[in-house]
């Protein structure tokens, strides 16, 4: 009887061991998620702000009619470059025109007054485009602007005024994606009562001709850090409300562990990691980490 009991116990134990081995084998052979990893790097990072700006010409020179009369010549056009003392228009007095149309013989240029450019620059607006048009004394005929008077104007929140003061590293992006560089010029000591914004002026480092009222993007840094620990944006995971952030750190070559982090400066492609302090030799999952549990076995590509 005892022999039969011993045999039964041994049989049950053997079956139990075989069953456990089968379960362990099944668990070991379950597929592990494939991931790609990357190492943290140390580098420089900066936080930038972008504001809308507009091209304006701070000073404009208006050419006005010195007398009332009829335009006899128009020697310029919009966008033309003119130099100081260049002939722009000719105006004939009413009396001269009346005599010219009578039987009285008068010199050809009698009563004709030339109008010259008072400064060098570009013709920004042209109010008189054709001859034989009457114009009254003092009326605007044209406006001249100079490249040196070209300004980029930004309506910036008041708190940015101190940040932008004396800055030499302003980036201007045109609608065609061309990038120009500018420096701080002046801040107007007046704040809009509704928007609480202040007009800030920038001058281009290299004189360039741009159309007035052109909309541009003005970019400037507000925070710079050197030798920070950086990770690609894809390596940082977050919850639905985006108020918690973490990374998946690989240990023992095949075990991924969730590590909560505190972010610092964030750019389009990189994120500064303030806490915890990572080593540049750490393996951090950059692809394949989405929806992984807090701790899991993985297979690295």
Coordinates of C-alpha atoms in Angstrom, one line a residue:
X1 CA 0.0 0.0 0.0
X2 CA 2.8 2.3 0.9
X3 CA 4.6 1.6 -2.4
X4 CA 1.4 2.5 -4.3
X5 CA 1.1 5.8 -2.3
X6 CA 4.7 6.7 -3.0
X7 CA 4.3 5.9 -6.6
X8 CA 1.2 8.1 -6.8
X9 CA 2.9 11.1 -5.1
X10 CA 5.9 10.8 -7.4
X11 CA 3.6 10.7 -10.5
X12 CA 1.7 13.8 -9.4
X13 CA 5.0 15.7 -8.6
X14 CA 6.4 14.7 -12.0
X15 CA 3.2 15.9 -13.8
X16 CA 3.4 19.2 -11.8
X17 CA 7.0 19.8 -12.8
X18 CA 6.3 19.0 -16.4
X19 CA 3.4 21.5 -16.4
X20 CA 5.5 24.2 -14.8
X21 CA 8.3 23.7 -17.3
X22 CA 5.7 23.9 -20.2
X23 CA 4.4 27.2 -18.8
X24 CA 7.8 28.6 -18.3
X25 CA 8.7 27.6 -21.9
X26 CA 5.5 29.2 -23.1
X27 CA 6.3 32.5 -21.3
X28 CA 9.9 32.5 -22.5
X29 CA 8.9 32.0 -26.1
X30 CA 6.2 34.8 -26.2
X31 CA 7.2 37.5 -28.7
X32 CA 8.9 40.7 -27.3
X33 CA 8.2 44.1 -28.8
X34 CA 11.0 45.4 -31.0
X35 CA 12.4 48.8 -30.2
X36 CA 15.1 51.2 -31.3
X37 CA 17.2 53.1 -28.8
X38 CA 19.3 56.1 -28.6
X39 CA 21.8 57.7 -26.2
X40 CA 21.3 61.0 -24.5
X41 CA 23.7 63.7 -25.8
X42 CA 25.1 66.9 -24.3
X43 CA 24.6 70.0 -26.3
X44 CA 23.4 73.6 -26.5
X45 CA 19.7 74.4 -26.7
X46 CA 17.7 77.6 -26.8
X47 CA 14.1 78.6 -26.4
X48 CA 12.8 81.0 -29.1
X49 CA 9.8 83.2 -29.6
X50 CA 8.3 84.3 -32.9
X51 CA 6.3 87.4 -33.5
X52 CA 4.6 88.9 -36.6
X53 CA 6.4 92.0 -38.0
X54 CA 5.9 94.4 -40.8
X55 CA 8.2 96.4 -43.1
X56 CA 7.9 100.1 -42.8
X57 CA 9.9 103.1 -43.9
X58 CA 10.5 105.4 -40.9
X59 CA 11.3 108.5 -42.9
X60 CA 9.7 109.5 -46.2
X61 CA 10.4 112.5 -48.3
X62 CA 7.4 113.9 -50.1
X63 CA 8.0 115.8 -53.4
X64 CA 5.3 118.6 -53.7
X65 CA 4.4 120.9 -56.5
X66 CA 6.2 124.3 -56.1
X67 CA 3.5 126.0 -58.2
X68 CA 0.0 125.4 -59.6
X69 CA 0.2 124.4 -63.3
X70 CA 0.1 121.7 -65.9
X71 CA 2.5 118.7 -65.8
X72 CA 4.5 118.6 -69.0
X73 CA 7.0 115.8 -68.1
X74 CA 7.1 112.8 -65.8
X75 CA 10.6 111.3 -65.8
X76 CA 10.3 108.6 -63.2
X77 CA 8.2 105.6 -62.1
X78 CA 7.3 103.7 -58.9
X79 CA 10.3 101.7 -57.7
X80 CA 12.8 103.7 -59.6
X81 CA 16.0 104.7 -57.9
X82 CA 16.7 108.4 -58.1
X83 CA 19.6 110.5 -57.0
X84 CA 19.5 113.9 -55.3
X85 CA 18.9 116.8 -57.8
X86 CA 17.7 114.4 -60.5
X87 CA 14.9 115.9 -62.7
X88 CA 11.6 114.2 -61.9
X89 CA 8.9 116.5 -63.3
X90 CA 8.3 119.7 -65.2
X91 CA 5.3 122.0 -64.5
X92 CA 4.1 124.8 -66.8
X93 CA 2.3 127.8 -65.3
X94 CA -1.3 128.5 -66.3
X95 CA -0.2 131.9 -67.7
X96 CA 2.6 130.3 -69.7
X97 CA 0.2 127.8 -71.2
X98 CA -2.3 130.5 -72.0
X99 CA 0.3 132.5 -73.8
X100 CA 1.6 129.4 -75.6
X101 CA -2.0 128.9 -77.0
X102 CA -2.3 132.5 -78.1
X103 CA -0.7 134.3 -81.0
X104 CA 2.0 135.8 -78.7
X105 CA 5.5 134.4 -79.4
X106 CA 7.2 133.1 -76.2
X107 CA 10.3 131.0 -75.6
X108 CA 9.7 127.2 -75.6
X109 CA 10.5 126.8 -71.9
X110 CA 9.0 130.0 -70.7
X111 CA 7.1 129.5 -67.5
X112 CA 8.2 125.8 -67.2
X113 CA 9.4 124.9 -63.7
X114 CA 11.6 121.8 -63.1
X115 CA 11.0 119.7 -60.0
X116 CA 14.1 117.8 -58.7
X117 CA 14.6 115.0 -56.2
X118 CA 15.6 116.5 -52.9
X119 CA 17.2 113.2 -51.6
X120 CA 18.5 109.9 -53.1
X121 CA 16.3 106.9 -52.8
X122 CA 13.5 104.8 -54.3
X123 CA 10.2 106.2 -55.6
X124 CA 7.7 104.7 -53.1
X125 CA 4.5 106.3 -54.4
X126 CA 3.8 108.3 -57.5
X127 CA 0.8 110.6 -57.5
X128 CA 1.4 112.0 -61.0
X129 CA 1.9 109.5 -63.7
X130 CA 0.8 111.4 -66.9
X131 CA 1.6 114.7 -68.5
X132 CA -1.1 117.4 -69.3
X133 CA -2.6 117.0 -65.8
X134 CA -3.3 120.1 -63.7
X135 CA -1.8 120.1 -60.2
X136 CA -2.2 122.7 -57.4
X137 CA 0.7 124.2 -55.5
X138 CA 1.6 122.1 -52.5
X139 CA 0.0 118.8 -53.7
X140 CA 2.1 115.7 -53.3
X141 CA 3.7 114.4 -56.5
X142 CA 5.8 111.5 -55.3
X143 CA 7.3 110.0 -52.2
X144 CA 11.0 108.9 -51.9
X145 CA 12.2 106.4 -49.3
X146 CA 15.8 105.3 -48.5
X147 CA 17.1 101.8 -47.7
X148 CA 18.6 103.2 -44.5
X149 CA 15.1 104.1 -43.3
X150 CA 13.8 100.6 -43.7
X151 CA 12.6 99.3 -40.4
X152 CA 11.0 96.0 -39.2
X153 CA 8.2 96.9 -36.8
X154 CA 6.9 94.5 -34.2
X155 CA 4.0 95.0 -31.8
X156 CA 5.5 93.0 -28.9
X157 CA 4.0 92.2 -25.4
X158 CA 5.4 94.7 -22.9
X159 CA 7.4 92.0 -21.0
X160 CA 9.5 91.3 -24.2
X161 CA 10.8 94.9 -24.3
X162 CA 13.6 94.3 -21.9
X163 CA 14.5 91.0 -23.6
X164 CA 14.8 92.6 -27.0
X165 CA 16.6 95.7 -25.8
X166 CA 20.0 96.0 -27.6
X167 CA 19.7 92.5 -29.1
X168 CA 22.0 91.9 -32.1
X169 CA 20.8 88.4 -33.1
X170 CA 17.2 89.0 -34.4
X171 CA 16.2 86.7 -37.3
X172 CA 13.8 87.9 -39.9
X173 CA 12.0 85.4 -42.2
X174 CA 10.3 86.7 -45.4
X175 CA 7.3 85.0 -46.9
X176 CA 9.5 83.3 -49.5
X177 CA 11.5 81.7 -46.6
X178 CA 14.5 84.0 -47.2
X179 CA 16.2 84.7 -43.9
X180 CA 17.7 88.1 -43.0
X181 CA 19.4 89.3 -39.8
X182 CA 18.6 92.4 -37.8
X183 CA 19.5 94.3 -34.7
X184 CA 17.5 96.2 -32.1
X185 CA 16.9 99.8 -33.1
X186 CA 14.5 101.4 -30.7
X187 CA 11.4 100.9 -28.6
X188 CA 8.6 103.4 -28.7
X189 CA 7.7 104.5 -25.2
X190 CA 4.0 104.0 -25.7
X191 CA 1.8 100.9 -25.0
X192 CA -1.4 100.2 -26.8
X193 CA -4.2 100.6 -24.2
X194 CA -6.1 97.6 -25.4
X195 CA -3.6 95.0 -26.5
X196 CA -0.9 96.2 -24.1
X197 CA 1.8 95.8 -26.8
X198 CA 4.7 98.1 -27.5
X199 CA 6.2 99.0 -30.9
X200 CA 9.7 97.7 -31.2
X201 CA 11.9 98.6 -34.2
X202 CA 14.7 96.5 -35.8
X203 CA 17.2 97.5 -38.5
X204 CA 18.5 95.0 -41.0
X205 CA 22.3 94.3 -40.7
X206 CA 22.6 94.4 -44.5
X207 CA 20.7 97.1 -46.4
X208 CA 18.0 95.4 -48.5
X209 CA 15.1 96.8 -50.6
X210 CA 11.8 95.4 -49.4
X211 CA 8.2 96.5 -50.2
X212 CA 6.5 98.6 -47.5
X213 CA 3.8 96.7 -45.4
X214 CA 5.4 93.3 -46.2
X215 CA 4.5 90.9 -43.4
X216 CA 7.5 89.0 -41.9
X217 CA 8.2 86.7 -39.0
X218 CA 10.6 87.9 -36.3
X219 CA 12.4 85.2 -34.2
X220 CA 14.5 85.8 -31.1
X221 CA 15.8 83.6 -28.3
X222 CA 14.6 84.1 -24.7
X223 CA 16.6 81.3 -23.0
X224 CA 19.9 79.6 -23.9
X225 CA 21.6 76.7 -22.2
X226 CA 24.9 75.0 -22.8
X227 CA 25.9 71.4 -22.2
X228 CA 22.4 70.3 -21.4
X229 CA 21.2 66.7 -21.5
X230 CA 19.1 66.3 -24.6
X231 CA 16.9 63.6 -26.1
X232 CA 14.9 63.5 -29.4
X233 CA 11.3 64.5 -29.0
X234 CA 10.2 61.0 -30.1
X235 CA 11.9 59.5 -27.0
X236 CA 9.7 61.4 -24.6
X237 CA 6.2 60.0 -23.9
X238 CA 3.2 61.7 -22.3
X239 CA -0.3 61.0 -21.1
X240 CA -3.5 62.3 -22.8
X241 CA -3.6 65.5 -20.7
X242 CA 0.1 66.1 -21.4
X243 CA 0.9 66.9 -17.8
X244 CA 3.1 63.8 -17.1
X245 CA 6.2 62.8 -19.1
X246 CA 8.4 59.8 -19.0
X247 CA 11.0 57.8 -21.0
X248 CA 11.6 54.1 -21.4
X249 CA 15.1 53.2 -20.2
X250 CA 16.6 49.9 -21.2
X251 CA 18.5 47.9 -18.5
X252 CA 20.2 44.5 -18.7
X253 CA 20.0 44.7 -22.5
X254 CA 16.4 43.5 -22.7
X255 CA 14.4 45.1 -19.9
X256 CA 12.6 48.4 -20.5
X257 CA 11.6 50.4 -17.4
X258 CA 9.4 53.5 -17.2
X259 CA 11.3 56.5 -15.9
X260 CA 9.3 59.8 -15.1
X261 CA 11.2 62.9 -16.2
X262 CA 11.0 66.7 -15.8
X263 CA 11.4 68.6 -19.1
X264 CA 13.3 71.8 -19.7
X265 CA 13.6 73.7 -22.9
X266 CA 11.8 72.2 -25.8
X267 CA 12.5 72.8 -29.5
X268 CA 11.0 71.3 -32.7
X269 CA 13.2 68.3 -32.5
X270 CA 14.9 68.1 -29.0
X271 CA 13.9 68.2 -25.4
X272 CA 16.1 69.1 -22.4
X273 CA 16.0 66.6 -19.6
X274 CA 16.3 68.3 -16.2
X275 CA 15.6 65.3 -14.0
X276 CA 16.6 62.5 -13.5
X277 CA 20.3 62.9 -14.4
X278 CA 21.0 60.6 -17.3
X279 CA 24.3 59.2 -18.5
X280 CA 25.2 59.5 -22.1
X281 CA 25.7 55.7 -22.1
X282 CA 22.1 55.1 -21.2
X283 CA 19.9 53.3 -23.7
X284 CA 16.6 55.2 -24.2
X285 CA 13.8 53.8 -26.4
X286 CA 13.1 56.2 -29.3
X287 CA 10.8 54.1 -31.4
X288 CA 8.5 51.3 -30.3
X289 CA 8.0 52.6 -26.7
X290 CA 4.4 53.8 -27.1
X291 CA 1.9 51.9 -24.9
X292 CA 4.6 49.7 -23.3
X293 CA 3.9 48.7 -19.7
X294 CA 6.0 50.2 -16.8
X295 CA 8.4 47.2 -17.0
X296 CA 8.7 44.8 -19.9
X297 CA 11.1 42.7 -21.8
X298 CA 12.0 44.1 -25.2
X299 CA 14.1 43.2 -28.2
X300 CA 16.4 45.9 -29.6
X301 CA 16.7 46.4 -33.3

